[in-house]
Amino acid sequence: MRTINDWLSEYGESHRNPTNKTIHWVCVPSIFFSVVGLLFLVKIPLSLGYAIQLNLAVVVLLFAVIYYMRLSKTLWIGMLLYALLCLFVLIKLEQAGVSILHVCIFVFVIAWIGQFIGHKIEGRKPSFFKDLQFLLIGPAWLMNFIYKRLGIKI
């Protein structure tokens, strides 16, 4: 089984250009949020208490966090916190009557356009063309930089 360092190293090979990296700092979290938002719209007929409706985002994020947990004893905590932040924002948007569907589709499309522009500048294809798991590694790659800045080992 590949280690988290193997995944991050391989992902980093196609993300060396400073402009591409900057684009990824905006677009990867945006794509993550928009996908969580689209999954959030799929309600499951169970309640989590305090009027919180279970949705597909919670189920998928549970599996994603388990995936991160298997890769790193610490990195999963950051990913869990970001996932919870996404869910919190989505709950607040829903309570405010914002069209999550429209917001998430817009963010998703614009962020993917940004990603492909970044990779055009980089001159390398996105990593997920090689392995779909890189769609989960991208956010972890960014979280790894945050961990390094904070002096936390992955």
Short mmCIF file of C-alpha atoms in Angstrom, two decimals:
data_model
loop_
_atom_site.label_atom_id
_atom_site.label_comp_id
_atom_site.label_asym_id
_atom_site.label_seq_id
_atom_site.Cartn_x
_atom_site.Cartn_y
_atom_site.Cartn_z
CA MET A 1 0.00 0.00 0.00
CA ARG A 2 1.27 3.46 -0.89
CA THR A 3 2.07 5.80 1.96
CA ILE A 4 0.76 9.35 2.30
CA ASN A 5 4.25 10.60 1.44
CA ASP A 6 4.23 8.53 -1.77
CA TRP A 7 0.88 10.03 -2.78
CA LEU A 8 1.88 13.61 -1.90
CA SER A 9 5.22 13.30 -3.67
CA GLU A 10 3.66 11.97 -6.85
CA TYR A 11 0.93 14.61 -6.75
CA GLY A 12 3.56 17.31 -6.27
CA GLU A 13 5.37 16.27 -9.46
CA SER A 14 2.67 17.90 -11.58
CA HIS A 15 2.28 20.90 -9.29
CA ARG A 16 5.62 22.72 -9.31
CA ASN A 17 4.76 25.91 -11.18
CA PRO A 18 4.05 28.76 -8.69
CA THR A 19 1.04 29.99 -10.68
CA ASN A 20 -0.45 26.50 -10.83
CA LYS A 21 0.13 26.10 -7.08
CA THR A 22 -1.63 29.40 -6.38
CA ILE A 23 -4.55 28.40 -8.56
CA HIS A 24 -4.75 25.10 -6.68
CA TRP A 25 -4.91 26.91 -3.32
CA VAL A 26 -8.14 28.52 -4.50
CA CYS A 27 -9.63 25.87 -6.75
CA VAL A 28 -9.04 22.61 -4.85
CA PRO A 29 -10.84 23.74 -1.67
CA SER A 30 -13.55 25.28 -3.85
CA ILE A 31 -14.10 22.03 -5.74
CA PHE A 32 -14.12 20.08 -2.48
CA PHE A 33 -16.73 22.49 -1.06
CA SER A 34 -18.88 22.39 -4.19
CA VAL A 35 -18.88 18.58 -4.33
CA VAL A 36 -19.78 18.43 -0.65
CA GLY A 37 -22.52 20.97 -1.37
CA LEU A 38 -23.99 18.93 -4.20
CA LEU A 39 -23.94 15.79 -2.04
CA PHE A 40 -25.47 17.82 0.81
CA LEU A 41 -28.56 18.35 -1.33
CA VAL A 42 -29.27 14.60 -1.42
CA LYS A 43 -31.25 14.16 1.79
CA ILE A 44 -31.49 10.80 3.55
CA PRO A 45 -34.68 10.20 5.53
CA LEU A 46 -32.94 10.07 8.93
CA SER A 47 -32.38 12.84 11.44
CA LEU A 48 -29.11 13.47 13.29
CA GLY A 49 -30.93 15.29 16.07
CA TYR A 50 -31.48 18.99 16.66
CA ALA A 51 -33.30 19.22 13.34
CA ILE A 52 -30.21 18.24 11.32
CA GLN A 53 -31.20 16.12 8.34
CA LEU A 54 -28.78 13.36 7.33
CA ASN A 55 -27.53 13.78 3.77
CA LEU A 56 -25.23 12.06 1.30
CA ALA A 57 -22.40 14.51 2.04
CA VAL A 58 -22.13 13.25 5.62
CA VAL A 59 -21.99 9.63 4.45
CA VAL A 60 -19.39 10.29 1.73
CA LEU A 61 -17.29 12.48 4.03
CA LEU A 62 -17.29 9.73 6.64
CA PHE A 63 -15.72 7.37 4.09
CA ALA A 64 -13.30 10.09 2.92
CA VAL A 65 -12.14 10.75 6.48
CA ILE A 66 -11.61 7.01 7.00
CA TYR A 67 -9.53 7.00 3.79
CA TYR A 68 -7.41 9.89 5.12
CA MET A 69 -7.16 8.19 8.51
CA ARG A 70 -5.68 5.10 6.86
CA LEU A 71 -3.08 7.27 5.13
CA SER A 72 -2.02 9.49 8.03
CA LYS A 73 -2.42 9.45 11.80
CA THR A 74 -2.70 13.24 11.90
CA LEU A 75 -3.62 14.62 8.46
CA TRP A 76 -7.13 13.20 8.69
CA ILE A 77 -7.88 15.59 11.55
CA GLY A 78 -7.30 18.61 9.33
CA MET A 79 -9.38 17.06 6.58
CA LEU A 80 -12.17 16.33 9.08
CA LEU A 81 -12.09 19.93 10.29
CA TYR A 82 -12.31 21.25 6.72
CA ALA A 83 -15.16 18.83 5.97
CA LEU A 84 -17.01 20.02 9.08
CA LEU A 85 -16.43 23.64 8.07
CA CYS A 86 -17.94 22.90 4.66
CA LEU A 87 -20.97 21.27 6.27
CA PHE A 88 -21.37 24.19 8.69
CA VAL A 89 -21.29 26.74 5.86
CA LEU A 90 -23.76 24.67 3.84
CA ILE A 91 -26.17 24.43 6.79
CA LYS A 92 -25.97 28.21 7.24
CA LEU A 93 -26.54 28.80 3.51
CA GLU A 94 -29.52 26.46 3.56
CA GLN A 95 -30.96 28.23 6.60
CA ALA A 96 -30.50 31.56 4.82
CA GLY A 97 -32.45 30.29 1.82
CA VAL A 98 -29.49 30.43 -0.58
CA SER A 99 -29.71 28.16 -3.62
CA ILE A 100 -26.94 25.72 -2.77
CA LEU A 101 -27.43 23.97 -6.10
CA HIS A 102 -26.75 27.13 -8.11
CA VAL A 103 -23.84 28.23 -5.93
CA CYS A 104 -22.16 24.82 -6.02
CA ILE A 105 -22.57 24.31 -9.75
CA PHE A 106 -21.14 27.78 -10.40
CA VAL A 107 -18.19 27.22 -8.03
CA PHE A 108 -17.56 23.73 -9.42
CA VAL A 109 -17.43 24.88 -13.05
CA ILE A 110 -15.31 27.98 -12.40
CA ALA A 111 -12.90 26.08 -10.15
CA TRP A 112 -12.40 23.30 -12.70
CA ILE A 113 -11.75 25.88 -15.41
CA GLY A 114 -9.12 27.35 -13.07
CA GLN A 115 -7.59 23.93 -12.48
CA PHE A 116 -7.24 23.23 -16.18
CA ILE A 117 -5.75 26.68 -16.77
CA GLY A 118 -3.24 25.95 -14.00
CA HIS A 119 -2.29 22.66 -15.57
CA LYS A 120 -1.99 24.28 -19.00
CA ILE A 121 0.46 26.74 -17.45
CA GLU A 122 2.24 23.85 -15.68
CA GLY A 123 2.44 21.89 -18.92
CA ARG A 124 1.32 18.68 -17.21
CA LYS A 125 -1.97 16.81 -17.05
CA PRO A 126 -3.93 16.74 -13.79
CA SER A 127 -2.90 13.80 -11.61
CA PHE A 128 -6.39 12.33 -11.45
CA PHE A 129 -6.10 11.38 -15.15
CA LYS A 130 -3.62 8.77 -13.90
CA ASP A 131 -5.52 7.68 -10.77
CA LEU A 132 -8.86 8.93 -9.46
CA GLN A 133 -7.57 8.72 -5.89
CA PHE A 134 -5.68 11.93 -6.63
CA LEU A 135 -9.03 13.71 -6.38
CA LEU A 136 -8.78 13.00 -2.65
CA ILE A 137 -5.03 13.57 -2.49
CA GLY A 138 -5.26 17.15 -3.83
CA PRO A 139 -6.94 18.52 -0.70
CA ALA A 140 -4.57 16.49 1.49
CA TRP A 141 -1.60 17.93 -0.43
CA LEU A 142 -2.72 21.43 0.50
CA MET A 143 -3.44 20.40 4.10
CA ASN A 144 0.08 19.00 4.26
CA PHE A 145 1.46 22.49 3.54
CA ILE A 146 -0.66 23.91 6.36
CA TYR A 147 0.61 21.17 8.68
CA LYS A 148 4.22 21.95 7.72
CA ARG A 149 3.64 25.65 8.43
CA LEU A 150 2.23 24.72 11.86
CA GLY A 151 5.06 22.26 12.55
CA ILE A 152 2.72 19.25 12.63
CA LYS A 153 4.02 15.96 11.24
CA ILE A 154 1.77 13.97 8.97
#
